[in-house]
Coordinates of C-alpha atoms in Angstrom, one line a residue:
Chain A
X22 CA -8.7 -10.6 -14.4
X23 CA -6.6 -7.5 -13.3
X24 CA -6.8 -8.1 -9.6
X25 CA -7.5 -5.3 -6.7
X26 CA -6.0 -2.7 -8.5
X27 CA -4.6 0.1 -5.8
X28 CA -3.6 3.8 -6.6
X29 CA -0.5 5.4 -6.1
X30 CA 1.6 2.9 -5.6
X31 CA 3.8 5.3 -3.6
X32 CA 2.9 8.7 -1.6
X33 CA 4.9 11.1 -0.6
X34 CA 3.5 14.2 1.2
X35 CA 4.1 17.0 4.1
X36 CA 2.5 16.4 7.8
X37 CA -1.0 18.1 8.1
X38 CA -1.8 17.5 4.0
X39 CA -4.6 15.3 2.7
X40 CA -3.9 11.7 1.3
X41 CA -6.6 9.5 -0.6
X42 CA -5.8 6.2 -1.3
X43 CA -7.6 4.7 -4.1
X44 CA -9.0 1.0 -4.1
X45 CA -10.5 -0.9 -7.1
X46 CA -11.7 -4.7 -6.2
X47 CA -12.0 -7.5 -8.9
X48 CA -15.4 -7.7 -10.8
X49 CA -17.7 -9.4 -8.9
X50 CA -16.2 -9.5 -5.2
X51 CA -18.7 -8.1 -2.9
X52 CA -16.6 -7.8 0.2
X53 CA -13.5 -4.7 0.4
X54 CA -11.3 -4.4 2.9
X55 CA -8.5 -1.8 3.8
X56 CA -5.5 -3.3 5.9
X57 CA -2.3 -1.3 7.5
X58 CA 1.0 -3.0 7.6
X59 CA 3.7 -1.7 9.7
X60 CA 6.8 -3.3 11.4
X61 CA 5.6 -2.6 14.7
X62 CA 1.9 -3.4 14.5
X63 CA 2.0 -6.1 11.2
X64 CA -1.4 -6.2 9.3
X65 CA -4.2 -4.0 10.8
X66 CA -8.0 -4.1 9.7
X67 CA -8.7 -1.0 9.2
X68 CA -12.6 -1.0 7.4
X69 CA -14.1 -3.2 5.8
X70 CA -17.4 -3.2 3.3
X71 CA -19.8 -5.7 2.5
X72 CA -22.0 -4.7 -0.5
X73 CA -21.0 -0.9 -0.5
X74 CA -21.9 -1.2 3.2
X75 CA -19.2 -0.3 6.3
X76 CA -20.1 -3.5 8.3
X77 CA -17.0 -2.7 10.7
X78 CA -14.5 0.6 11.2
X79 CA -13.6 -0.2 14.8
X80 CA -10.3 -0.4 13.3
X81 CA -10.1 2.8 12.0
X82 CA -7.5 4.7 14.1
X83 CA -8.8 7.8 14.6
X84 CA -11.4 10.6 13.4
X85 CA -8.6 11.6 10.8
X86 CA -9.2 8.8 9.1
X87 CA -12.5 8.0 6.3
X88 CA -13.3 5.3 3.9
X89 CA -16.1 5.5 1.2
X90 CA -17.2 2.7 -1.3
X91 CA -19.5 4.6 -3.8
X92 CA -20.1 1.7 -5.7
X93 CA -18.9 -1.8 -6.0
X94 CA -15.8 -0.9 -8.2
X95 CA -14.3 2.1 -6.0
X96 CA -13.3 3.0 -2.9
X97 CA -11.1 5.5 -1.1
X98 CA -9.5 5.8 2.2
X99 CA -8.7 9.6 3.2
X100 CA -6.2 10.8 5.9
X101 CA -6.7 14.5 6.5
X102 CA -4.6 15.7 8.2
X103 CA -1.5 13.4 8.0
X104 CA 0.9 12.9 10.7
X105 CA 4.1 10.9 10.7
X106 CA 3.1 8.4 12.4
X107 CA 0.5 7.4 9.6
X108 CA 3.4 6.1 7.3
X109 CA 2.7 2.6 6.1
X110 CA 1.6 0.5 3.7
X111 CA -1.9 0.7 3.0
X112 CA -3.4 -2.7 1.6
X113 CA -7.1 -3.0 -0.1
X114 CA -8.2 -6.7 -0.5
X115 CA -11.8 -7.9 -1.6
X116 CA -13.7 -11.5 -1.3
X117 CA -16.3 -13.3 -2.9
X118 CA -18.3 -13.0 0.1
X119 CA -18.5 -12.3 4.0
X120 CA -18.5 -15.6 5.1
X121 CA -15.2 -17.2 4.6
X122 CA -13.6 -16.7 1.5
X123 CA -10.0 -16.2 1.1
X124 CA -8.5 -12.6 0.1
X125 CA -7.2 -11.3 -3.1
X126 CA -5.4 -8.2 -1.9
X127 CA -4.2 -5.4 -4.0
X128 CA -0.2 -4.3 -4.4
X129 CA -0.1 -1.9 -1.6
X130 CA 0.4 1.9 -1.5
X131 CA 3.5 2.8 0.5
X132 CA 2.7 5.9 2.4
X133 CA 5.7 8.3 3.4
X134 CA 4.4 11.4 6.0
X135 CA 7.3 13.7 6.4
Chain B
X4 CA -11.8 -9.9 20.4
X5 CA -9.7 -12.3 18.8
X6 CA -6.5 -12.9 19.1
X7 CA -4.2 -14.0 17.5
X8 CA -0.2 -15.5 18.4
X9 CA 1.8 -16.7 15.5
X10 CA 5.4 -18.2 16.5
X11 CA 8.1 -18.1 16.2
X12 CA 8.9 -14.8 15.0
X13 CA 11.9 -15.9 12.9
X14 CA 12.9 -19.6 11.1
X15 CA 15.8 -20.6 9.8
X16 CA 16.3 -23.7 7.9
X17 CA 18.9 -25.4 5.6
X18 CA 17.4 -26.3 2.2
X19 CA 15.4 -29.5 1.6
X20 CA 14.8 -29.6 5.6
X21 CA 11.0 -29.3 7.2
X22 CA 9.7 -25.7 8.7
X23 CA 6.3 -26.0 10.8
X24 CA 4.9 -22.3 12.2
X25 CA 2.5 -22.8 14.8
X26 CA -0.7 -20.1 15.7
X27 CA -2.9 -19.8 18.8
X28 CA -6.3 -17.9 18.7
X29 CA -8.7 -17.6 21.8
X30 CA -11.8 -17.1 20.3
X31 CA -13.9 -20.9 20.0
X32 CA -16.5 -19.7 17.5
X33 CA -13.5 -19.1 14.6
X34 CA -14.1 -21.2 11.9
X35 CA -11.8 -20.3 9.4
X36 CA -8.0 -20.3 8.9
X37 CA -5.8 -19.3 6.1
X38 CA -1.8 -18.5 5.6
X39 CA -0.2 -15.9 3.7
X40 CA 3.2 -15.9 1.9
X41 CA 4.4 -12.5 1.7
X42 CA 7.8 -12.1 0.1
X43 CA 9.6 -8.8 0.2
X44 CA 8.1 -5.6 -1.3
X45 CA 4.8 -7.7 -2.3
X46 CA 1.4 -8.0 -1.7
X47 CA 0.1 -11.3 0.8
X48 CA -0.7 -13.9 -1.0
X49 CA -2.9 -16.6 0.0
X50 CA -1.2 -20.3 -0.3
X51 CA -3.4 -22.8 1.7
X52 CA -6.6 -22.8 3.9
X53 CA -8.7 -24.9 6.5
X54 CA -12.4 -24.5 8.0
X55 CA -13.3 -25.6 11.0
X56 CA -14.7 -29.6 9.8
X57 CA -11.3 -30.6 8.7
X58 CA -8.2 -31.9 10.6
X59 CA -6.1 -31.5 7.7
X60 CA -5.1 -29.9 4.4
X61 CA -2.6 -31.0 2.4
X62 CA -1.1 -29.3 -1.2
X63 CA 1.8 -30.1 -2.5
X64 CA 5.1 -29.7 -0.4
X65 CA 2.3 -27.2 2.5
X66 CA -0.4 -28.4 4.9
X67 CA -2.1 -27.4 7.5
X68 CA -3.4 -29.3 10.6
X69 CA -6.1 -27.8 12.7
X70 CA -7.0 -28.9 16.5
X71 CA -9.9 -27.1 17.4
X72 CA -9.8 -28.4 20.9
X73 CA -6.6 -26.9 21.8
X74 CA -7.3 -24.0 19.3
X75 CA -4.3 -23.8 17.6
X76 CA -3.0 -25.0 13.4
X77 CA 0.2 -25.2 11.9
X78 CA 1.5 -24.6 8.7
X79 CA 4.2 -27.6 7.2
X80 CA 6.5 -27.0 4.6
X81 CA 8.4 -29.7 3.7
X82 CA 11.5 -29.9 1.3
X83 CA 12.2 -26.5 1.7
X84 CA 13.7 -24.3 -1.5
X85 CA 15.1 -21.2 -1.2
X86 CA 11.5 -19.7 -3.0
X87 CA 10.3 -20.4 0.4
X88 CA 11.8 -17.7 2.0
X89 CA 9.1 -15.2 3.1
X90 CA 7.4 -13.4 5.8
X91 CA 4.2 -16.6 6.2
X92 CA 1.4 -15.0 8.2
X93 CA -1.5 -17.1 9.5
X94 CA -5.2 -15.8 10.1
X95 CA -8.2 -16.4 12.1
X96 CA -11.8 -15.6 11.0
X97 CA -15.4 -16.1 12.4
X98 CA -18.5 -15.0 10.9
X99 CA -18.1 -11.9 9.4
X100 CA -14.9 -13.2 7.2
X101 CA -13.1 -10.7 9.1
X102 CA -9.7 -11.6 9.3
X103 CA -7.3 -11.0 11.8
X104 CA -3.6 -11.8 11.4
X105 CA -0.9 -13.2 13.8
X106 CA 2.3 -11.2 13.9
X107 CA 4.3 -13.3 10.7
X108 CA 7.3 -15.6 11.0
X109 CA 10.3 -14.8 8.6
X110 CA 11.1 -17.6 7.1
X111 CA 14.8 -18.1 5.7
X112 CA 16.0 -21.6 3.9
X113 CA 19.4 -21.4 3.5
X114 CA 20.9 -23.3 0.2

C-alpha cells in the first residue's frame, strides 16, 4: 500500500498565479479530506469528500479556493489567484469511512506564495 | 461548532519520566477521539484512539482516558524516550468523521 500519495511536494509561485495541489487516497478509502497547517492557525479542514461527494466546504477560506474529486483515486485543490497569505502546508488524508475511522494522511505539499 | 482546547502548548520532560496532554471539547454528541504524533517536517500520524463506550485505551508505553461527563481525555506517555519528542495533537469527531484538531502540544524529553 503506497499511502495518500500528494503532488508537488513543494510549490513555489508569484502572488496572483494558479496553484493545483494534487491528492491521491489509498485504494479503497472512500472518505478525502484536504487540511491546512499553519503556525498560527494549526490544522484547518478545509473540504472534505465522501464517495466523490463535497459533504462539507464551510472550511474553505474563500471563493479563491476549489476542490474536485473526479473519481475515487484523484482530487485537486486549486488556488487561483494566490496571495501570500495562502502559504502553508497543504495536507490530503482519506478514511475507510465517514463514520469514525482514523486518518491516513498524505506527506504534505509545502506551499510558498511570494 | 466544536471546539476544541488542547494544553499545554509546550512539555518538557527529562527522559524515562511521565508526560499527560490534556483536551477539552464542548460539543456532547462527539463520539470519537484520536491523537496525532507529528514530528518535524512529517505528515500526522495516528498513534492511539478512543470512542465514546470506553474509559480507557491502553498501548504499550500511550493511553488514553476519556470522561465524557466532564468532556475532556488525556493522552499518557509513560517512560518517555527521546523518539517521543513531537508536536502530539488530539481530535474530536461526531458523526460525519469530521475531525477537528486542538492546537498541539510540543513535546520535548530531554536525555
Amino acid at each position: 500500500d503506497a499511502g495518500v500519495i500528494q503532488s508537488p511536494r513543494h510549490e513555489v509561485t508569484e502572488m496572483g498565479q494558479e496553484v493545483t495541489l494534487r491528492c491521491k487516497p489509498i485504494s479503497g478509502h472512500n472518505s478525502l479530506f484536504w487540511y491546512r497547517q499553519t503556525m498560527m492557525r494549526g490544522l484547518e479542514l478545509l473540504i472534505y469528500f465522501n464517495n466523490n461527494v463535497p459533504i462539507d466546504d464551510s472550511g474553505m477560506p474563500e471563493d479563491r479556493f476549489s476542490a474536485k474529486m473526479p473519481n475515487a483515486s484523484f482530487s485537486t485543490l486549486k488556488i487561483q489567484p494566490s496571495e501570500p497569505r495562502d502559504s502553508a502546508v497543504y495536507f490530503c488524508a482519506s478514511s475507510w469511512d465517514l463514520y469514525n475511522y482514523g486518518y491516513t494522511f498524505g506527506s504534505g505539499t509545502r506551499l510558498t506564495v511570494v | 461548532g466544536e471546539n476544541v482546547e488542547q494544553h499545554p502548548s509546550t512539555l518538557s520532560v527529562q527522559e524515562g519520566d511521565s508526560a499527560v496532554i490534556k483536551c477539552t471539547y464542548s460539543d456532547s454528541a462527539s463520539n470519537y477521539f484520536p491523537w496525532y504524533k507529528q514530528e518535524l517536517g512529517k505528515r500526522p500520524q495516528l498513534i492511539i484512539d478512543i470512542r465514546s463506550n470506553v474509559g480507557e485505551k491502553k498501548d504499550q508505553r500511550i493511553a488514553v482516558t476519556l470522561n465524557k461527563t466532564a468532556k475532556h481525555f488525556s493522552l499518557h506517555i509513560t517512560e518517555t524516550q527521546p523518539e517521543d519528542s513531537a508536536v502530539y495533537f488530539c481530535a474530536v469527531s461526531g458523526g460525519y468523521n469530521k475531525l477537528i484538531f486542538g492546537a498541539g502540544t510540543r513535546l520535548a524529553v530531554h536525555p
